[in-house]
Amino acid sequence: MREGRFGPVPAGWFADEARRRADLDVDVIDLAEHELPAALSSTPSPEAVAALATVSPRLEQADAFVVVTPEYNHSFPASLKHLIDWHYTQWRAKPVGFLSYGGLAGGLRAVEQLRPIFAELHAVTVRDAISFHSAWERFGEDGLPTDPQGPANAAKVLLDQLAWWGTALRAARLKDPYQA
């Protein structure tokens, strides 16, 4: 994790937007608090098992995800790739939305790289995303967007899509468990 990271600002704002909805339960997983091993293994070490135990059940219980990602060097951070790669069944037949942030591209190049990765895991990525271009200039010291209407509208669209897909896919998984 980078020193002085900005991710908690847009993530906190978005989590608050999601918590306003009665149809959603929000669980935030901050990867800075869960150091997953970089080396994948079919027989993980006791330390890896302990680290995964703090995250894996939460992913398994979720019906939908929003990935908050910066863009570094036209991509997403390694810690996010570690989280994705350590899990498989937890992502299957579930919707994934994105909130990205960065400089001029607003993290959109990172999102475009994540879409085929989640497709490979049999997850469904929703079309609409939230992107903060020049993100550091888009939030005030209070952690809220300086232009609240646009981001609030984008959050509503994304959350509406995730709620629909999450409900539909949960019902489908219960009726007929997904086989990859």
XYZ file of C-alpha atoms in Angstrom:
180
model
C 0.000 0.000 0.000
C 1.249 3.431 -0.833
C 2.020 5.900 1.894
C -0.571 8.656 2.081
C -3.025 6.631 0.006
C -6.203 8.279 -1.177
C -8.438 5.199 -1.535
C -10.209 5.505 1.822
C -11.686 8.851 0.738
C -13.748 7.686 -2.277
C -14.326 4.286 -0.652
C -15.710 5.909 2.498
C -17.958 8.213 0.509
C -19.289 5.323 -1.584
C -19.851 3.056 1.439
C -21.898 5.844 3.038
C -23.971 6.186 -0.156
C -24.613 2.423 -0.156
C -25.508 2.378 3.556
C -28.341 4.829 2.859
C -30.181 2.078 1.009
C -32.463 -0.298 2.876
C -31.894 -3.054 0.296
C -28.139 -3.345 0.928
C -25.867 -4.520 3.732
C -22.398 -3.043 3.365
C -19.155 -4.736 4.358
C -15.944 -2.872 3.496
C -12.745 -4.872 3.075
C -9.715 -2.580 3.140
C -6.759 -4.464 1.693
C -4.378 -2.381 3.802
C -5.798 -4.288 6.775
C -5.458 -7.725 5.134
C -2.008 -8.515 3.841
C -2.545 -11.469 1.554
C 0.500 -13.385 0.348
C 1.761 -12.647 -3.154
C 2.722 -16.254 -3.867
C -0.259 -18.474 -4.617
C -0.164 -22.019 -3.319
C -2.471 -25.015 -3.280
C -1.113 -25.674 0.218
C -0.905 -22.220 1.800
C 1.219 -21.616 4.864
C -0.460 -21.213 8.259
C 0.099 -17.450 7.937
C -1.617 -17.405 4.545
C -4.512 -19.463 5.888
C -4.918 -17.003 8.766
C -4.862 -14.007 6.416
C -7.378 -15.614 4.073
C -9.671 -16.522 6.967
C -10.262 -12.824 7.601
C -11.413 -12.188 4.017
C -12.638 -15.354 2.281
C -15.826 -15.905 4.322
C -16.843 -12.300 3.782
C -16.444 -12.654 0.023
C -18.369 -15.918 0.106
C -21.305 -14.310 1.925
C -21.527 -11.330 -0.416
C -24.110 -11.247 -3.195
C -22.403 -8.376 -5.028
C -19.136 -6.456 -4.997
C -17.841 -2.989 -5.698
C -14.132 -2.868 -6.346
C -12.555 0.473 -5.489
C -9.312 0.847 -7.384
C -6.743 3.458 -8.206
C -4.818 3.410 -11.427
C -1.058 2.977 -11.174
C 0.939 2.785 -14.392
C -2.231 2.150 -16.459
C -3.256 -0.753 -14.206
C -4.559 -1.717 -10.780
C -2.516 -2.481 -7.652
C -0.948 -5.847 -6.930
C -2.816 -6.164 -3.629
C -6.103 -6.251 -5.549
C -4.770 -8.919 -7.911
C -3.719 -10.995 -4.898
C -7.238 -10.766 -3.462
C -8.771 -11.767 -6.775
C -6.376 -14.645 -7.440
C -6.643 -16.205 -3.990
C -10.378 -16.642 -4.550
C -12.434 -18.348 -7.205
C -15.791 -19.681 -6.067
C -16.397 -16.545 -4.013
C -16.721 -14.458 -7.213
C -18.728 -16.907 -9.329
C -22.157 -15.874 -10.568
C -22.060 -12.600 -8.670
C -22.074 -9.021 -9.972
C -19.059 -6.745 -9.702
C -19.160 -2.973 -10.017
C -16.280 -0.529 -10.044
C -15.335 2.777 -8.509
C -12.041 4.018 -9.876
C -9.948 7.069 -9.311
C -6.739 8.549 -10.587
C -5.341 11.312 -12.728
C -6.664 12.246 -16.134
C -7.974 8.742 -16.907
C -9.756 8.446 -13.560
C -8.737 4.830 -13.141
C -10.717 3.666 -16.162
C -7.739 1.795 -17.646
C -7.524 -0.238 -14.440
C -11.239 -1.046 -14.669
C -10.937 -2.157 -18.274
C -8.208 -4.598 -17.249
C -10.313 -5.925 -14.378
C -13.382 -6.709 -16.500
C -11.884 -9.706 -18.388
C -10.291 -10.998 -15.193
C -13.675 -11.129 -13.481
C -15.234 -12.647 -16.615
C -12.686 -15.454 -16.361
C -13.903 -16.045 -12.805
C -17.517 -16.261 -14.028
C -18.486 -12.996 -12.376
C -20.771 -10.487 -14.083
C -19.417 -6.950 -14.324
C -22.036 -4.236 -14.521
C -21.754 -1.700 -17.294
C -21.882 1.559 -15.384
C -19.029 2.570 -13.095
C -17.992 5.557 -11.030
C -14.791 7.300 -12.009
C -13.066 10.232 -10.370
C -10.678 11.986 -12.758
C -8.037 14.082 -10.982
C -9.567 12.598 -7.852
C -7.570 14.603 -5.338
C -9.279 17.736 -6.647
C -12.777 16.199 -6.549
C -13.062 15.747 -2.782
C -13.093 18.311 -0.021
C -11.348 18.047 3.322
C -14.567 16.565 4.702
C -14.122 13.511 2.423
C -17.168 14.401 0.325
C -17.244 15.189 -3.386
C -16.970 18.904 -4.097
C -19.669 18.442 -6.767
C -21.976 16.014 -4.958
C -24.785 15.660 -7.517
C -22.868 13.940 -10.322
C -21.213 11.327 -8.108
C -24.452 10.729 -6.168
C -26.303 10.090 -9.431
C -23.558 7.732 -10.623
C -23.645 5.887 -7.287
C -27.413 5.444 -7.543
C -27.141 3.980 -11.039
C -24.355 1.599 -10.003
C -26.112 0.530 -6.804
C -29.419 -0.004 -8.634
C -27.662 -2.278 -11.123
C -25.818 -4.185 -8.398
C -28.981 -4.647 -6.350
C -30.858 -6.003 -9.364
C -28.077 -8.337 -10.459
C -27.293 -9.387 -6.886
C -30.916 -10.317 -6.205
C -31.390 -12.079 -9.551
C -28.163 -14.066 -9.333
C -28.702 -15.019 -5.681
C -32.123 -16.432 -6.603
C -30.606 -18.270 -9.560
C -27.765 -19.716 -7.447
C -30.261 -20.931 -4.830
C -32.573 -22.509 -7.413
C -29.844 -24.053 -9.512
C -26.282 -23.836 -8.102
C -23.868 -22.417 -10.631
C -21.466 -24.910 -12.181
C -18.336 -23.449 -13.722
